[in-house]
Tab-separated table of C-alpha atoms in Angstrom:
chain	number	residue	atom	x	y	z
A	1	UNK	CA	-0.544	0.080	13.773
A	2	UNK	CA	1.756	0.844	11.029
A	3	UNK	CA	2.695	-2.052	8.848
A	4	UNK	CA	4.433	-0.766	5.839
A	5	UNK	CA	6.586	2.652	5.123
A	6	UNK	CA	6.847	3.956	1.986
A	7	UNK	CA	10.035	6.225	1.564
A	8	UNK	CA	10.902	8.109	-1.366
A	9	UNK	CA	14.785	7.328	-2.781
A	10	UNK	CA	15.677	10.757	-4.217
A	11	UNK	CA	16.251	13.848	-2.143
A	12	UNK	CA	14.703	11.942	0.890
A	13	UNK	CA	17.067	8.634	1.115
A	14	UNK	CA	19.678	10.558	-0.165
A	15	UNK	CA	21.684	14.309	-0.573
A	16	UNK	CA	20.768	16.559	-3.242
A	17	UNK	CA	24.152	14.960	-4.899
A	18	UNK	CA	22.274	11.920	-4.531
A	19	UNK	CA	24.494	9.906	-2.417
A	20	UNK	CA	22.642	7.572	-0.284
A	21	UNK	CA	22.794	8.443	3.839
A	22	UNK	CA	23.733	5.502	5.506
A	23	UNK	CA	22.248	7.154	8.663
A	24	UNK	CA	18.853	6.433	7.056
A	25	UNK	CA	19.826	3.113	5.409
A	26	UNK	CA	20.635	2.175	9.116
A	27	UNK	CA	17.977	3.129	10.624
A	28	UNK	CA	15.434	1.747	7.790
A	29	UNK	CA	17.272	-1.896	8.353
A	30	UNK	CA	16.233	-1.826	12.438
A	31	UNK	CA	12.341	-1.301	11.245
A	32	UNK	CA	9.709	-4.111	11.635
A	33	UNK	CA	7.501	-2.800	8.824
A	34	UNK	CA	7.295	-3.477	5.013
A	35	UNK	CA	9.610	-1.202	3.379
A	36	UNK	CA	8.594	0.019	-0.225
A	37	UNK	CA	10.994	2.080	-2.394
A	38	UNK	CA	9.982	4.792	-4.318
A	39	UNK	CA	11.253	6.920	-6.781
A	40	UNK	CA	11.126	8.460	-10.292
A	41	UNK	CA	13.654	6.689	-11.458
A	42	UNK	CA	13.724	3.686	-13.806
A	43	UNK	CA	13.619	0.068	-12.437
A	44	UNK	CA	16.846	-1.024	-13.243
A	45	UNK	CA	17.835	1.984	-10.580
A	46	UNK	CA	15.567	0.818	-8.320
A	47	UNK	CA	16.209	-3.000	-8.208
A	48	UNK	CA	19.992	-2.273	-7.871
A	49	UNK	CA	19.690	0.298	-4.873
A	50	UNK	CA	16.800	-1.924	-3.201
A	51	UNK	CA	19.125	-4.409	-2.751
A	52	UNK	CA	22.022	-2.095	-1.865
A	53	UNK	CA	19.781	-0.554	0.424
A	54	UNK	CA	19.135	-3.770	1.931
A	55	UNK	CA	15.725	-4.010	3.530
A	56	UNK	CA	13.317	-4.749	0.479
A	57	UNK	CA	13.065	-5.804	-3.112
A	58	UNK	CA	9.180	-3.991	-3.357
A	59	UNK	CA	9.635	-0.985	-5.224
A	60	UNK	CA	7.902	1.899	-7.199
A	61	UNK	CA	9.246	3.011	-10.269
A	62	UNK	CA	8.669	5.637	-12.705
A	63	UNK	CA	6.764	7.728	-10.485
A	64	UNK	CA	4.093	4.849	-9.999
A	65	UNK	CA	4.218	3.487	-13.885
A	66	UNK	CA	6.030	0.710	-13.138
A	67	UNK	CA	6.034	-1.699	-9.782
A	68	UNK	CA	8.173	-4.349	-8.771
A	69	UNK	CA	8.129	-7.296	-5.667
A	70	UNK	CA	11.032	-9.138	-6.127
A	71	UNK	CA	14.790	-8.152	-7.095
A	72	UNK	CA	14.366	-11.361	-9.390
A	73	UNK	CA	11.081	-10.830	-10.574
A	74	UNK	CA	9.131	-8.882	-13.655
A	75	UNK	CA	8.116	-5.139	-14.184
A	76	UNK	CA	4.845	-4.547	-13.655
A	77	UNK	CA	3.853	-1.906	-15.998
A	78	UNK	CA	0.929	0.367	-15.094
A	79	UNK	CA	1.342	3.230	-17.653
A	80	UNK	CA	1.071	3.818	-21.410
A	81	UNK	CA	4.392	5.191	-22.885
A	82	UNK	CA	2.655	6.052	-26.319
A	83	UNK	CA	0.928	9.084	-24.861
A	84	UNK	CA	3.837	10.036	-23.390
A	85	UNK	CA	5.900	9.829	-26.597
A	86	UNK	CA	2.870	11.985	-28.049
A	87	UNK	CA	3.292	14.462	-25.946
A	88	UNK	CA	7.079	15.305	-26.277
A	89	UNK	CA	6.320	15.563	-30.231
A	90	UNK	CA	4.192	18.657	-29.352
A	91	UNK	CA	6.843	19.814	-26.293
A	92	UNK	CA	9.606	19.666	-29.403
A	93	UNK	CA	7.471	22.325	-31.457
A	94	UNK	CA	8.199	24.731	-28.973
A	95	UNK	CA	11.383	23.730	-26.808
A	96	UNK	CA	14.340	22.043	-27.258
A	97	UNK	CA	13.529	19.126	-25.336
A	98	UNK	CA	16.173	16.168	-24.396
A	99	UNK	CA	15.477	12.932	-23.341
A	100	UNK	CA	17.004	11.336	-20.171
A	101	UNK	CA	17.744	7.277	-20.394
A	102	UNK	CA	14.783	6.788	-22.819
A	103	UNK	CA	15.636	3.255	-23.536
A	104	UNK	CA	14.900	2.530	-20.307
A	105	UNK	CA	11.876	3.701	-19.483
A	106	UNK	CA	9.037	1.667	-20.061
A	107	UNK	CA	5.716	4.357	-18.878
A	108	UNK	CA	6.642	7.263	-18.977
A	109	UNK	CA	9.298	9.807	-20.380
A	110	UNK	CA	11.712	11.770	-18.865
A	111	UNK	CA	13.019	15.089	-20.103
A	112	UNK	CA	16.036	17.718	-18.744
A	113	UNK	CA	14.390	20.957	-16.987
A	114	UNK	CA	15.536	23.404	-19.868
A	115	UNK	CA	11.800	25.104	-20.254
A	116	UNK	CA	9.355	26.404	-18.587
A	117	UNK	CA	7.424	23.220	-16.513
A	118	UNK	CA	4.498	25.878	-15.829
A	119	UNK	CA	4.377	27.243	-19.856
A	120	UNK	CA	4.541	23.496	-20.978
A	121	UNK	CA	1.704	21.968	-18.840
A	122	UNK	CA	-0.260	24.392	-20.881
A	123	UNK	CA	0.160	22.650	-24.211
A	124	UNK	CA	-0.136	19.018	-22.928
A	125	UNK	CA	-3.128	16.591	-23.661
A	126	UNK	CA	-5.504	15.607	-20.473
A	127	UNK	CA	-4.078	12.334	-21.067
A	128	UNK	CA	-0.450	12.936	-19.609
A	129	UNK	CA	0.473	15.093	-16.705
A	130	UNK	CA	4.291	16.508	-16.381
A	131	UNK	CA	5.497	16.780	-12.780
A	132	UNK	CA	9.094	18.072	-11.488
A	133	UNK	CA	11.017	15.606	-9.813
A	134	UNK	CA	13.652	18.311	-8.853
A	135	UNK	CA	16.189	16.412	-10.811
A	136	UNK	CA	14.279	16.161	-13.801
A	137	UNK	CA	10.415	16.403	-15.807
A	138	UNK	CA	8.690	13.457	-16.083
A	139	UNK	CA	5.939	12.829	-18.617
A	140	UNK	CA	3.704	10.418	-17.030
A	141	UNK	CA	0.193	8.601	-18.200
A	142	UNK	CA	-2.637	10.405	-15.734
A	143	UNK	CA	-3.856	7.033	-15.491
A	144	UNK	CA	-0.696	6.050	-12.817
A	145	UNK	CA	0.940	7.997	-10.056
A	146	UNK	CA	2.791	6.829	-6.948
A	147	UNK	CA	0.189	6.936	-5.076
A	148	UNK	CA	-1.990	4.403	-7.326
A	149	UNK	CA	1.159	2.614	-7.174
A	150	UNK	CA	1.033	2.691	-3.474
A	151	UNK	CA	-2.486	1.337	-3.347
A	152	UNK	CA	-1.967	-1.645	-6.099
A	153	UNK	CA	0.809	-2.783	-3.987
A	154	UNK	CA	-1.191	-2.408	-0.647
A	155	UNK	CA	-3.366	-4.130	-2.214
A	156	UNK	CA	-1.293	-7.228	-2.974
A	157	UNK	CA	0.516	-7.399	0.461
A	158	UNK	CA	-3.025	-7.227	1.881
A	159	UNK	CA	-2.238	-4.123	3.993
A	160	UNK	CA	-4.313	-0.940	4.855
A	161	UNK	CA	-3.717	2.364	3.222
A	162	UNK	CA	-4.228	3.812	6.416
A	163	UNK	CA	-1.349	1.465	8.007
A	164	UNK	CA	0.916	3.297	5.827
A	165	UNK	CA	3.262	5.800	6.469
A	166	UNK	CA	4.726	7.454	3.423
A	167	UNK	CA	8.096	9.755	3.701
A	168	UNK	CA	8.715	12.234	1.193
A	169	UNK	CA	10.491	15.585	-0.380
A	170	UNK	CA	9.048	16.321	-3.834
A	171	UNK	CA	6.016	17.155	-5.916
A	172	UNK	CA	5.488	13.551	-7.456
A	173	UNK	CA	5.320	12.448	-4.053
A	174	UNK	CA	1.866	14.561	-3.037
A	175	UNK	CA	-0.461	11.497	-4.589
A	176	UNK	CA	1.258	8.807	-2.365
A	177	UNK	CA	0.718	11.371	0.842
A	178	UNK	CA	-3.134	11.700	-0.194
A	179	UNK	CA	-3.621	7.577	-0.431
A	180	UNK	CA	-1.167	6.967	2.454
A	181	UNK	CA	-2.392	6.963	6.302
A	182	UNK	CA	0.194	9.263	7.462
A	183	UNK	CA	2.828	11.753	5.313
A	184	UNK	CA	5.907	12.830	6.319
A	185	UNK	CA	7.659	15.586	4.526
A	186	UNK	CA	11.581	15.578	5.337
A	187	UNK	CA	12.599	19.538	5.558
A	188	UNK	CA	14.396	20.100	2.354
A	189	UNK	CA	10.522	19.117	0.538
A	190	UNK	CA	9.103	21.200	-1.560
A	191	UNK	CA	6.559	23.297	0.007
A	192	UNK	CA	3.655	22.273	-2.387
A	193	UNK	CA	4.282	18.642	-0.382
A	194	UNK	CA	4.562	19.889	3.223
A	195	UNK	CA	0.738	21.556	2.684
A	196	UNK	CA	-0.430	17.929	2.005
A	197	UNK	CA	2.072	16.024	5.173
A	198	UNK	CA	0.737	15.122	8.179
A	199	UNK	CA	4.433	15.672	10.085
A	200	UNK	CA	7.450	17.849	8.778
A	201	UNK	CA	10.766	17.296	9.963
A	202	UNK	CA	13.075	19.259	10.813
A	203	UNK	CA	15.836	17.811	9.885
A	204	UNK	CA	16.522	17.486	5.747
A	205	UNK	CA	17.178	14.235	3.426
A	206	UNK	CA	17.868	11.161	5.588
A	207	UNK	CA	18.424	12.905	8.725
A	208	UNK	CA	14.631	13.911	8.218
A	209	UNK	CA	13.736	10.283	7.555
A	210	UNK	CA	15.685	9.138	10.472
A	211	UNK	CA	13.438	11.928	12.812
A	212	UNK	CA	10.747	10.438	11.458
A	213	UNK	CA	11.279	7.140	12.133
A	214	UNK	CA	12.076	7.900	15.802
A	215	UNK	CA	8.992	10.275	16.116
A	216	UNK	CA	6.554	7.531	14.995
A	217	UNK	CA	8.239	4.851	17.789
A	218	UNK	CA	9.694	2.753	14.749
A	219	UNK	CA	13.157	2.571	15.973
């Protein structure tokens, strides 16, 4: 039985402008499950488009460094910025690196893709990983990823991993696929995630999430 669906927010909720499809908001709101957010984005972004969304406050942030359960409640911070921080001091000694919404972020740091990812994950400490969003790098603690995100939050709502259905398009969503029972890669997803998913669609963005949603019985 699935009991909760975990569904990414950028490039799978919404278009690679990153307007929302209300096809998928829609279709999400008619679903007797647990809905939990995810995204790379910072929790301010989250808790406002949670409750536009409309069918959940629960919500992972920051690629899995931060977690939230209620649109009223505290951050729940699972990763260390400081090594983060570290790490963009060595990035700077060989890019020019800019920060996106740094005061924000409160585990990890975000940078604009204006290197090489593949050159720079060569200089990096064991301690931090850098992953490609699509929209941007993110710097993140090894320690957290959305998956052990996932799993500290299953573990709270006292549901099974393997009642989980996870829906994404992009690399930082692989770890929440590997931890989730089943993963669903929309079409537009990058193919390093559609070798982990259980089910591609074939539709892209939220027209993929809404194929998924009617493939699994859900609506």
């Amino acid at each position: 039985m699935i009991k909760a669906i975990a569904v990414d927010i950028d490039g799978t909720l919404t278009y690679k402008d990153r307007s929302l499809n209300c096809k998928a908001v829609e279709a999400l709101r008619k679903v007797d499950a647990t809905i939990i957010l995810a995204t790379g984005n910072i929790s301010c972004f989250a808790r406002t488009a949670a409750k536009l969304i409309g069918v959940s406050d629960i919500a992972i942030c920051e690629n899995g460094g931060v977690v939230r359960f209620d649109y009223d409640g505290e951050d729940i911070i699972l990763g260390d910025k400081s090594k983060c921080l570290k790490a963009v001091e060595i990035l700077k000694k060989h890019y020019r690196v800019e920060l996106l919404d740094d005061d924000y972020r409160k585990s990890e740091v975000c940078l604009r893709r204006t290197f090489p990812i593949d050159e720079a994950k060569k200089l990096l400490p064991e301690d931090v990983r850098i992953i490609d969003s699509g929209f941007a790098y993110h710097i993140t603690d090894r320690e957290v990823s959305k998956g052990k995100a996932l799993k500290f939050i299953a573990e709270k709502l006292g549901i099974k991993l393997e009642e989980i259905v996870a829906i994404g398009d992009s690399e930082n969503d692989i770890d929440m696929f590997e931890v989730a029972g089943i993963g669903v890669a929309v079409a537009n997803a990058d193919v390093r995630l559609k070798r982990v998913a259980d089910v591609v669609t074939s539709k892209p963005n939220g027209d993929g999430v809404v194929e998924a949603l009617e493939f699994l019985g859900l609506i």
